[in-house]
Coordinates of N, CA and C and ligand atoms in Angstrom, one line a residue:
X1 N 32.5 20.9 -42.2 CA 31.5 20.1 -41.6 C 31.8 18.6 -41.8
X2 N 31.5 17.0 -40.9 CA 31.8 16.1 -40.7 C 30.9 15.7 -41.9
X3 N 31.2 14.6 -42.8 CA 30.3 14.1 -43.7 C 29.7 13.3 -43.6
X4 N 29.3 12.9 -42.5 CA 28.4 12.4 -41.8 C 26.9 13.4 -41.3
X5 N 27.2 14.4 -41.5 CA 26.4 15.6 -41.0 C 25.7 16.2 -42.2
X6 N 24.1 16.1 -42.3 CA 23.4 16.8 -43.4 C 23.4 17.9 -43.1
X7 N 22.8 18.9 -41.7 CA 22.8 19.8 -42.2 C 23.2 20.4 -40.1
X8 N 23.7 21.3 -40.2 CA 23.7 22.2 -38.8 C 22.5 22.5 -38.5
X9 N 21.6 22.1 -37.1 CA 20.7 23.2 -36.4 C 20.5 24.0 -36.2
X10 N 22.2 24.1 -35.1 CA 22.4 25.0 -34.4 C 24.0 25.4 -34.2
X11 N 24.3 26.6 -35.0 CA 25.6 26.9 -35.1 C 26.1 27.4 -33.5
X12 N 27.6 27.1 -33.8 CA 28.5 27.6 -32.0 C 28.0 28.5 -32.1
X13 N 28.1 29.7 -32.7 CA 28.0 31.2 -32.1 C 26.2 30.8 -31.6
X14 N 25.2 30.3 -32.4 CA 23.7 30.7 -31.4 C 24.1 30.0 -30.0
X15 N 25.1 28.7 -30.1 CA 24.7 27.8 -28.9 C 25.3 29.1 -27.6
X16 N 25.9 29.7 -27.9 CA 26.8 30.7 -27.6 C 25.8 32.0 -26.9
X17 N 25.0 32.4 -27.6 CA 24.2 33.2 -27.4 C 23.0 32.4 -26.4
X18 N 22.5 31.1 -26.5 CA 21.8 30.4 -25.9 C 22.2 30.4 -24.3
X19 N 23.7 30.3 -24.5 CA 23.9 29.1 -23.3 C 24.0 30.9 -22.3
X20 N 24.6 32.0 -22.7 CA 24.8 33.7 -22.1 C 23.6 33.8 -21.4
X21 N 22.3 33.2 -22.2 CA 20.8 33.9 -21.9 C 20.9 32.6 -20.4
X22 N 20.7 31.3 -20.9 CA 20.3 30.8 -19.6 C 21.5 31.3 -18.3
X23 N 22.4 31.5 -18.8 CA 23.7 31.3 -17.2 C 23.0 32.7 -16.9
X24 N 22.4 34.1 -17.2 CA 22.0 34.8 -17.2 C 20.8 35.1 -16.3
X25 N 19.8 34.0 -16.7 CA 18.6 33.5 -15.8 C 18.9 32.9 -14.3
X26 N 19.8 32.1 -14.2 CA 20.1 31.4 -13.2 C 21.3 32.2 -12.5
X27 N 22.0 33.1 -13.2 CA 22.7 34.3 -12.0 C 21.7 35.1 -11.3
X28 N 20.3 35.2 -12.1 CA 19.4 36.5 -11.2 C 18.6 35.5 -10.3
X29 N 18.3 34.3 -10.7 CA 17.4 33.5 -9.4 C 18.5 33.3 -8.2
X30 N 19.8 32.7 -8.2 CA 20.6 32.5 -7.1 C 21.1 33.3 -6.3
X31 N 21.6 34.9 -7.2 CA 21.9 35.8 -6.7 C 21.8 36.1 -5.0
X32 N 22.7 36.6 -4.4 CA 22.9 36.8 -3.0 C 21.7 35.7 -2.5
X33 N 21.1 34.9 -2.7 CA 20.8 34.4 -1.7 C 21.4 33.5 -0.8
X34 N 20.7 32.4 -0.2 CA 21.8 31.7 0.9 C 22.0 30.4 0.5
X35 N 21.8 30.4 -1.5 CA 21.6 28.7 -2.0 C 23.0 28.3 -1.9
X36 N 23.5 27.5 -2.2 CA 24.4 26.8 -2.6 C 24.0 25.6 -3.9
X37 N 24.9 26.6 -4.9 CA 24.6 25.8 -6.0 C 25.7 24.6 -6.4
X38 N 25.1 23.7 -6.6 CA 25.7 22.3 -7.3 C 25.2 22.2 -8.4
X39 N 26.0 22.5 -9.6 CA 25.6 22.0 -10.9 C 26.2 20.5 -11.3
X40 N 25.0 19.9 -11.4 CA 24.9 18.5 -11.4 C 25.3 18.3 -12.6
X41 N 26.6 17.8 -13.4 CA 26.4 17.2 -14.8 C 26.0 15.7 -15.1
X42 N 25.5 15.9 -15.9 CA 24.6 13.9 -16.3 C 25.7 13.4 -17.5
X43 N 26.5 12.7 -17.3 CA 27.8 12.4 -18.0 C 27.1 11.3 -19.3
X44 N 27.5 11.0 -20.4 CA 28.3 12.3 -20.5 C 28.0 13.2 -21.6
X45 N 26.7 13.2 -22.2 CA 26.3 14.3 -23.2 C 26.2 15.5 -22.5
X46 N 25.9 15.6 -21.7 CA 26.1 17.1 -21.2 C 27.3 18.1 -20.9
X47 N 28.5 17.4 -20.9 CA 29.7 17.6 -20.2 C 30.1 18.9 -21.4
X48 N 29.7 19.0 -22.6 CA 30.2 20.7 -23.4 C 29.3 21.5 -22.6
X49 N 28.4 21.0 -22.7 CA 27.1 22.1 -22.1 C 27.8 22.5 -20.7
X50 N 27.6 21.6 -19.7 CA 27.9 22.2 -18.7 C 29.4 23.2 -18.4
X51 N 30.7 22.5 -19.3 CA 31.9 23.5 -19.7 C 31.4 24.9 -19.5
X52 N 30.6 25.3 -20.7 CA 30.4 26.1 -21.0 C 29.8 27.2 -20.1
X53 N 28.9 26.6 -19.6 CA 27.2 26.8 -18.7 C 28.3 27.6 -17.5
X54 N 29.1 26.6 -16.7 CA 29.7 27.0 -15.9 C 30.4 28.1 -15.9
X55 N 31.0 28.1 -16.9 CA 32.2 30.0 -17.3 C 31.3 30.9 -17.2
X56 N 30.1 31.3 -17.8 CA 29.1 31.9 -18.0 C 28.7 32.4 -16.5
X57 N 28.0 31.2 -15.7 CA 27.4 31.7 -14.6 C 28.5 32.7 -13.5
X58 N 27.9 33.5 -12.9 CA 28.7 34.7 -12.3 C 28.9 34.2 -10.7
X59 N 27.7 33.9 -10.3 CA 27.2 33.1 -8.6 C 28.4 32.3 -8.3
X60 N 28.9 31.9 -6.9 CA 29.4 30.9 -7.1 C 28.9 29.8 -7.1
X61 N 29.4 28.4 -7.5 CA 29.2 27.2 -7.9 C 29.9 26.0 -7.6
X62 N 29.4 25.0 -7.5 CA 29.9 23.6 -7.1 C 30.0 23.1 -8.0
X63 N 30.5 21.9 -9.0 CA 30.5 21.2 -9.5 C 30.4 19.5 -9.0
X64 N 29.4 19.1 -9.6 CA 29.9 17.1 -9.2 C 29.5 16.4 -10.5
X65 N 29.3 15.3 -10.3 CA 28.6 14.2 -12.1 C 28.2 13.2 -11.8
X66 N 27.1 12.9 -12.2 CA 26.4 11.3 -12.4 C 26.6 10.8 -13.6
X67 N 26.6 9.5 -13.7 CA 26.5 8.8 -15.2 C 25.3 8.0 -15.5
X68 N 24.3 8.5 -15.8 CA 23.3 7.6 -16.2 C 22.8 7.0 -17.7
X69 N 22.3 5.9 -18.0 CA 22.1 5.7 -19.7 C 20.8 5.3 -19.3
X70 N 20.0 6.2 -20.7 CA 18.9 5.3 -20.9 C 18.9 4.8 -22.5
X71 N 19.7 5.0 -22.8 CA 19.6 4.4 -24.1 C 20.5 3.4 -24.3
X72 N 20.1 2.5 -25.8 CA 20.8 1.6 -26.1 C 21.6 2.0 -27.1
X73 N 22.5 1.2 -27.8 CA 23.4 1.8 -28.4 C 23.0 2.9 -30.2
X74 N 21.7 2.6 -30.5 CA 21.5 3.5 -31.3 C 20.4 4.7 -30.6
X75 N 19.4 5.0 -31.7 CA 18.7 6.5 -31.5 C 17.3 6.3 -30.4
X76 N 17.0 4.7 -30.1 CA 15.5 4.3 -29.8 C 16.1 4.2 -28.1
X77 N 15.6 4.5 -27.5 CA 15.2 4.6 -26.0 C 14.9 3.3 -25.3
X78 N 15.4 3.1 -24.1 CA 15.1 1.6 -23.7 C 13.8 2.1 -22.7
X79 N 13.6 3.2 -21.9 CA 12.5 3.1 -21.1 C 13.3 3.1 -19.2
X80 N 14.6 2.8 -19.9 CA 14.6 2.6 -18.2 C 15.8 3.6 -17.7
X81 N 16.0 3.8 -16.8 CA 17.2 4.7 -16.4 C 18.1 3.5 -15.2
X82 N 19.0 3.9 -16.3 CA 20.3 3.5 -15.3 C 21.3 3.9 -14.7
X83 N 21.2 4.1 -13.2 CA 22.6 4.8 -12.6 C 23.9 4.1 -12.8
X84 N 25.0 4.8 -13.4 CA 26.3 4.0 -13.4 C 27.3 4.8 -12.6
X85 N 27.1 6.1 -12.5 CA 28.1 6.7 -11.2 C 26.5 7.4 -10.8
X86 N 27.0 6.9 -9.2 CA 25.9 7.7 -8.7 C 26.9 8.9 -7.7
X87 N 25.9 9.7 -7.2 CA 26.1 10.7 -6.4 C 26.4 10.7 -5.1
X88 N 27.7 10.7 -4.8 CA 28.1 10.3 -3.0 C 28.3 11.7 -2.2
X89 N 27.5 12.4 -1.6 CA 28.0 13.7 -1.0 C 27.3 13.6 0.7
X90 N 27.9 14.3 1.3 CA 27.2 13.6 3.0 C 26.3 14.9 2.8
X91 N 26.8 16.2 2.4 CA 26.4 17.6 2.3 C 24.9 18.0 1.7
X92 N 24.4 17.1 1.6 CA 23.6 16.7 0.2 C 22.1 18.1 0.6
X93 N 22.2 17.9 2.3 CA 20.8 18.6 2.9 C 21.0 20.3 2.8
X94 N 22.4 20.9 2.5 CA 22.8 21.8 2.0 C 22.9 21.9 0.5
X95 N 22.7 21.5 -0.6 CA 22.9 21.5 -1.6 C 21.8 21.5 -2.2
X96 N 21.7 22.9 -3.1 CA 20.8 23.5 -4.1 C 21.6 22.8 -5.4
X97 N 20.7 21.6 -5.6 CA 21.1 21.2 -6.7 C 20.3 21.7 -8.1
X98 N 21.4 22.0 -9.6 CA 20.6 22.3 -10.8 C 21.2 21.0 -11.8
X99 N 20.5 20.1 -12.3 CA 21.2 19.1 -12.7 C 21.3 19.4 -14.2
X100 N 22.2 19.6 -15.0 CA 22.6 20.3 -16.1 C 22.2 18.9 -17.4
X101 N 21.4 19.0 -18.1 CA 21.2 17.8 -19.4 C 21.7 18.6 -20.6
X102 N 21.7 17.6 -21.3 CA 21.9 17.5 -22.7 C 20.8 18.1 -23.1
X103 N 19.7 16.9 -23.4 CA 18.4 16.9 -23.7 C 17.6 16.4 -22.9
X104 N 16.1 17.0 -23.4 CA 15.0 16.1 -22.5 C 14.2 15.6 -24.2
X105 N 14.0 14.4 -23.9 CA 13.7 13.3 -25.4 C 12.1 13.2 -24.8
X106 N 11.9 11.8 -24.0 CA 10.9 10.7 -23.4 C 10.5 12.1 -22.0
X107 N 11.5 12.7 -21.5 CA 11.5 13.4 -20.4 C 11.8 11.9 -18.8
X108 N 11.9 11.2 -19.4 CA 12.0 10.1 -18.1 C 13.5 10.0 -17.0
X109 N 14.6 10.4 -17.8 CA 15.7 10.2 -17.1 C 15.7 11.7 -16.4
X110 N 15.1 12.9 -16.5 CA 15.0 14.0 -15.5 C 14.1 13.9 -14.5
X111 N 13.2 13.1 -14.8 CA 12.1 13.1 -13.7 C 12.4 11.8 -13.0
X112 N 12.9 10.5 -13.5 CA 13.5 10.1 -12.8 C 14.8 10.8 -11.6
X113 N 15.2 11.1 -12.2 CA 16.5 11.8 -11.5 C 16.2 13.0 -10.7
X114 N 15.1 13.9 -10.6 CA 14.2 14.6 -9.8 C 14.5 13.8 -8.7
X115 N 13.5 12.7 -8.9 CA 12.7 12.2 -7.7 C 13.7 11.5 -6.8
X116 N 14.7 11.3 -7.4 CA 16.0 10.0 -6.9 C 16.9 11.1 -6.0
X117 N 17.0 12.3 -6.4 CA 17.7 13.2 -5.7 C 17.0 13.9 -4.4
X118 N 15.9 14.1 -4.7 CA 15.2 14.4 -3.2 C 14.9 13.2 -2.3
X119 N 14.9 12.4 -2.8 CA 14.5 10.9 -2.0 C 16.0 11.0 -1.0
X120 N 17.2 11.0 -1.9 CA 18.2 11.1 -1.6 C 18.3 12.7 0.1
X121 N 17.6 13.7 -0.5 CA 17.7 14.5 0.6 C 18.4 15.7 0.2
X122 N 18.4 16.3 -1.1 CA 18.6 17.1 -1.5 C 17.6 18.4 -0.8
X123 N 17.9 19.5 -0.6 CA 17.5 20.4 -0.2 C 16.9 21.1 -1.2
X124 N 17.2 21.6 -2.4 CA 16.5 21.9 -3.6 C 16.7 21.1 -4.6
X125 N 16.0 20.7 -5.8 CA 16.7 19.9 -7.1 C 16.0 21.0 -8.3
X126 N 16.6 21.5 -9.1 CA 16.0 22.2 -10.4 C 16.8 21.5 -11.2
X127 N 16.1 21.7 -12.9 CA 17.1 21.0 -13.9 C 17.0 22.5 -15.3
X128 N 18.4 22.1 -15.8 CA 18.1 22.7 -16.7 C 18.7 22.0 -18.1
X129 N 18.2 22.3 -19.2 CA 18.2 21.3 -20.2 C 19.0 22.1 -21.5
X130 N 19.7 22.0 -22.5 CA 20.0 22.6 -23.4 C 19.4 22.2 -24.5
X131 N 18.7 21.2 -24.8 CA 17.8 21.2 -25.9 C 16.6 20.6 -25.5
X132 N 15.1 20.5 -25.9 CA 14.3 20.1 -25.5 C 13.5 19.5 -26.8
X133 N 12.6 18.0 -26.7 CA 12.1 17.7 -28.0 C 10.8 17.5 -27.1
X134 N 9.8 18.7 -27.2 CA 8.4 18.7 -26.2 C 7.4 17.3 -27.2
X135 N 8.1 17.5 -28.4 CA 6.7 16.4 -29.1 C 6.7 15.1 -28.8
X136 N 8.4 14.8 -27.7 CA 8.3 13.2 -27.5 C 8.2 13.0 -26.3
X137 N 7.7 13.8 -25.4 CA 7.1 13.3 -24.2 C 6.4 12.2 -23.6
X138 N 6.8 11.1 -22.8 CA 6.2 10.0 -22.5 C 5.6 10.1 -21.1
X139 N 6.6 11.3 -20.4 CA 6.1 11.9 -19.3 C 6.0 13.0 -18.9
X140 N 5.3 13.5 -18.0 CA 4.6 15.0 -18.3 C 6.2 15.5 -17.5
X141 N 6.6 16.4 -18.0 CA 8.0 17.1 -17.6 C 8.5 18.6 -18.1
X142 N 8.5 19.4 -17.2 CA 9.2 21.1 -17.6 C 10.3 21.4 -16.9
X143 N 11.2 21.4 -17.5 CA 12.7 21.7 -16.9 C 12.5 23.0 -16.5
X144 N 13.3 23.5 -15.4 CA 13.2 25.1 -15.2 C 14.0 26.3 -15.8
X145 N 14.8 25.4 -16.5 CA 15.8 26.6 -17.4 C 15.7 25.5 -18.5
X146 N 15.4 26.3 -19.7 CA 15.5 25.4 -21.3 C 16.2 26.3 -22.3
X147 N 17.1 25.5 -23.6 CA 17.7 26.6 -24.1 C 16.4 26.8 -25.7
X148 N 17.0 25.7 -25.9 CA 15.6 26.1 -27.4 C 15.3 24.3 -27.3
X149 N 13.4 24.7 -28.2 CA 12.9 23.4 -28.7 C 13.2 23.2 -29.9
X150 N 13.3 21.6 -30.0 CA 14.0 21.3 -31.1 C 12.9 20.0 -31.9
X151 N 12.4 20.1 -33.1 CA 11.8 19.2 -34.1 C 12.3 17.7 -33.4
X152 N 11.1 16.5 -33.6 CA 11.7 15.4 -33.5 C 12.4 14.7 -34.7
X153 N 13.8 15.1 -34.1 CA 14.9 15.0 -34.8 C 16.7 14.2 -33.9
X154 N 17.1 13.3 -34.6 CA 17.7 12.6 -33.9 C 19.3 13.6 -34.1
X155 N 19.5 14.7 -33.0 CA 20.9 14.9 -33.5 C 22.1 14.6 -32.7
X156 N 23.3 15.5 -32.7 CA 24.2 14.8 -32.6 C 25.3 16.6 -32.3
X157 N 26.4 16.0 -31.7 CA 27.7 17.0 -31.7 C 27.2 18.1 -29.8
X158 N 28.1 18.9 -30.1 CA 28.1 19.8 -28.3 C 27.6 18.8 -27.6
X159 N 28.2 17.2 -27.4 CA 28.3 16.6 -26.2 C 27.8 15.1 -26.8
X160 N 26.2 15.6 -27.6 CA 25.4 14.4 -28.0 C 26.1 13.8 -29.0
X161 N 26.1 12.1 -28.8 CA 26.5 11.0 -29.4 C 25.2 10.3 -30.3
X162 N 26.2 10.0 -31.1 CA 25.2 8.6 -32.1 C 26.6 7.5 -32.1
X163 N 25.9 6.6 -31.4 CA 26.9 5.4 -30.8 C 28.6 5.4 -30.6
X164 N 28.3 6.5 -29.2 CA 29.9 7.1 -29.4 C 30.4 8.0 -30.1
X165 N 29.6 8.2 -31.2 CA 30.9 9.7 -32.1 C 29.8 10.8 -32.2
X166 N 31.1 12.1 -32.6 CA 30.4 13.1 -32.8 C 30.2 13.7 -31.6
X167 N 30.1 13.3 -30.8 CA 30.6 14.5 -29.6 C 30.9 15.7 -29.4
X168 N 32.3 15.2 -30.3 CA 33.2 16.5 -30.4 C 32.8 17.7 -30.9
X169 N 32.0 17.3 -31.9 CA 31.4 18.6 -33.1 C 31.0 19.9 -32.2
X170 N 31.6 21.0 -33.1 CA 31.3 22.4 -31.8 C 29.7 23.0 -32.0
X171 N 28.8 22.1 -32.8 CA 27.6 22.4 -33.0 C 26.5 21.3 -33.1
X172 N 24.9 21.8 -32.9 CA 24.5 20.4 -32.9 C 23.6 20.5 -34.5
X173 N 24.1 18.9 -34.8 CA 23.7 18.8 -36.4 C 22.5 17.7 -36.3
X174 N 22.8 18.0 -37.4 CA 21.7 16.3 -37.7 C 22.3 15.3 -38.6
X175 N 22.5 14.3 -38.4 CA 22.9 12.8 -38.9 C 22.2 13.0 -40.3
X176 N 22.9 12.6 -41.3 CA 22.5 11.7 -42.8 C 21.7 10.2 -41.9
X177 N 20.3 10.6 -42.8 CA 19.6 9.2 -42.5 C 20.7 8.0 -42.7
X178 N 21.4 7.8 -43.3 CA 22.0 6.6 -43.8 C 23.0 6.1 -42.8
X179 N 23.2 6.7 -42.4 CA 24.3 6.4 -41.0 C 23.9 5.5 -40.3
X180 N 22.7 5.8 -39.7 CA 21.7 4.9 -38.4 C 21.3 4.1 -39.5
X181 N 21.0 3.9 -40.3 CA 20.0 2.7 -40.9 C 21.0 1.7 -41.6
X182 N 22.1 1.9 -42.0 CA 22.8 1.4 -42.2 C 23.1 0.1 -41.4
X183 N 23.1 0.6 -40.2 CA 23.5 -0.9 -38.7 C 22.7 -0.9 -38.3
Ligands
IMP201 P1 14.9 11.0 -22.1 O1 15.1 10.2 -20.8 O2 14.1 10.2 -23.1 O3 14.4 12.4 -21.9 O4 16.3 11.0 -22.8 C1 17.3 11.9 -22.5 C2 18.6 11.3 -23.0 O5 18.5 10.7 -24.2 C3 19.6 12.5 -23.2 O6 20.3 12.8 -22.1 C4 20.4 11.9 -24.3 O7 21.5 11.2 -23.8 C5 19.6 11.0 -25.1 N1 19.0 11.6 -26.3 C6 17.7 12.0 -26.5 N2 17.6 12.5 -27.8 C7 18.8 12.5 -28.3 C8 19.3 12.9 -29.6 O8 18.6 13.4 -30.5 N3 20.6 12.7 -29.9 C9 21.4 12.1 -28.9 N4 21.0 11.7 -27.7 C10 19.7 11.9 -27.4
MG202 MG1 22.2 12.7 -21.7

């Protein structure tokens, strides 16, 4: 383990077992119907999740990616959502989109991103989330596929960053206080 990391949440093999159950869910909703799925990645904490998400699901599938930040460079939230790659497709009125997160924190950059994608003319928009922190809600928000809730707790690794690092980690941990408070 990285020594930077107090303790593991969530070891690979549960994220493993998590991620089987949701692609599981979302093979029996799409199933023969006439959707067309675009799994939307939100670049770039989500991009292990989605890896993953995608092997898993059985349906076939689209892939594309947005880049959005709402945060600043440490653990506190700015409030605003920023598109940095947005979404170019002409196809868009055919496209059952599921927009794949990391997390939902504030809940503001999905419901943002909801509304911005139908505005846009999406045909369907669902989201699904791999972690969820329900106690930090600033807006009222239920993703339609969630993998587990998680304590408000700042973590880190399967995609999520603490200023850039830690990404990599094949599990999601939790930071030594000392790290963030340090800068
Ligand atoms: P929201 O808009 O507040 O729901 O924030 C969602 C985004 O904040 C996620 O996509 C992450 O990029 C980031 N975020 C929220 N909580 C954490 C965390 O504990 N660790 C790392 N990033 C986080
Ligand atoms: Mg994110």
């Amino acid at each position: 383990m990285h020594s930077d990391i107090e303790r593991i949440l969530i070891s690979e093999e549960e994220l493993d077992g998590i991620i089987t159950r949701i692609a599981g869910d979302i093979d029996r909703d799409y199933a023969g119907s006439d959707k067309r799925l675009l799994l939307l990645c939100i670049l770039k904490g989500s991009v292990v999740f989605m890896g993953e998400l995608m092997k898993k699901i059985t349906v076939p599938v689209e892939i594309d990616f947005m880049k959005v930040s709402s945060y600043g460079a440490g653990t506190q939230t700015t409030g605003h959502v920023n598109i940095i790659l947005d979404l170019y497709r002409k196809d868009l009125a055919s496209c059952d989109i599921l927009i794949v997160e990391d997390i939902i924190d504030s809940g503001r950059t999905l419901s943002y991103l909801v509304e911005y994608l139908r505005l846009k003319g999406a045909k369907s928009v669902k989201t699904v989330t791999l972690l969820d922190k329900p106690s930090r809600r600033e807006v009222d928000f239920t993703p339609d596929y969630h993998g587990v809730e998680i304590p408000d707790l700042f973590v880190v690794g399967y995609g999520l960053d603490y200023a850039e690092k830690y990404r990599a980690r094949p599990y999601v941990g939790i930071l030594k206080p000392e790290v963030y408070t340090h800068n």
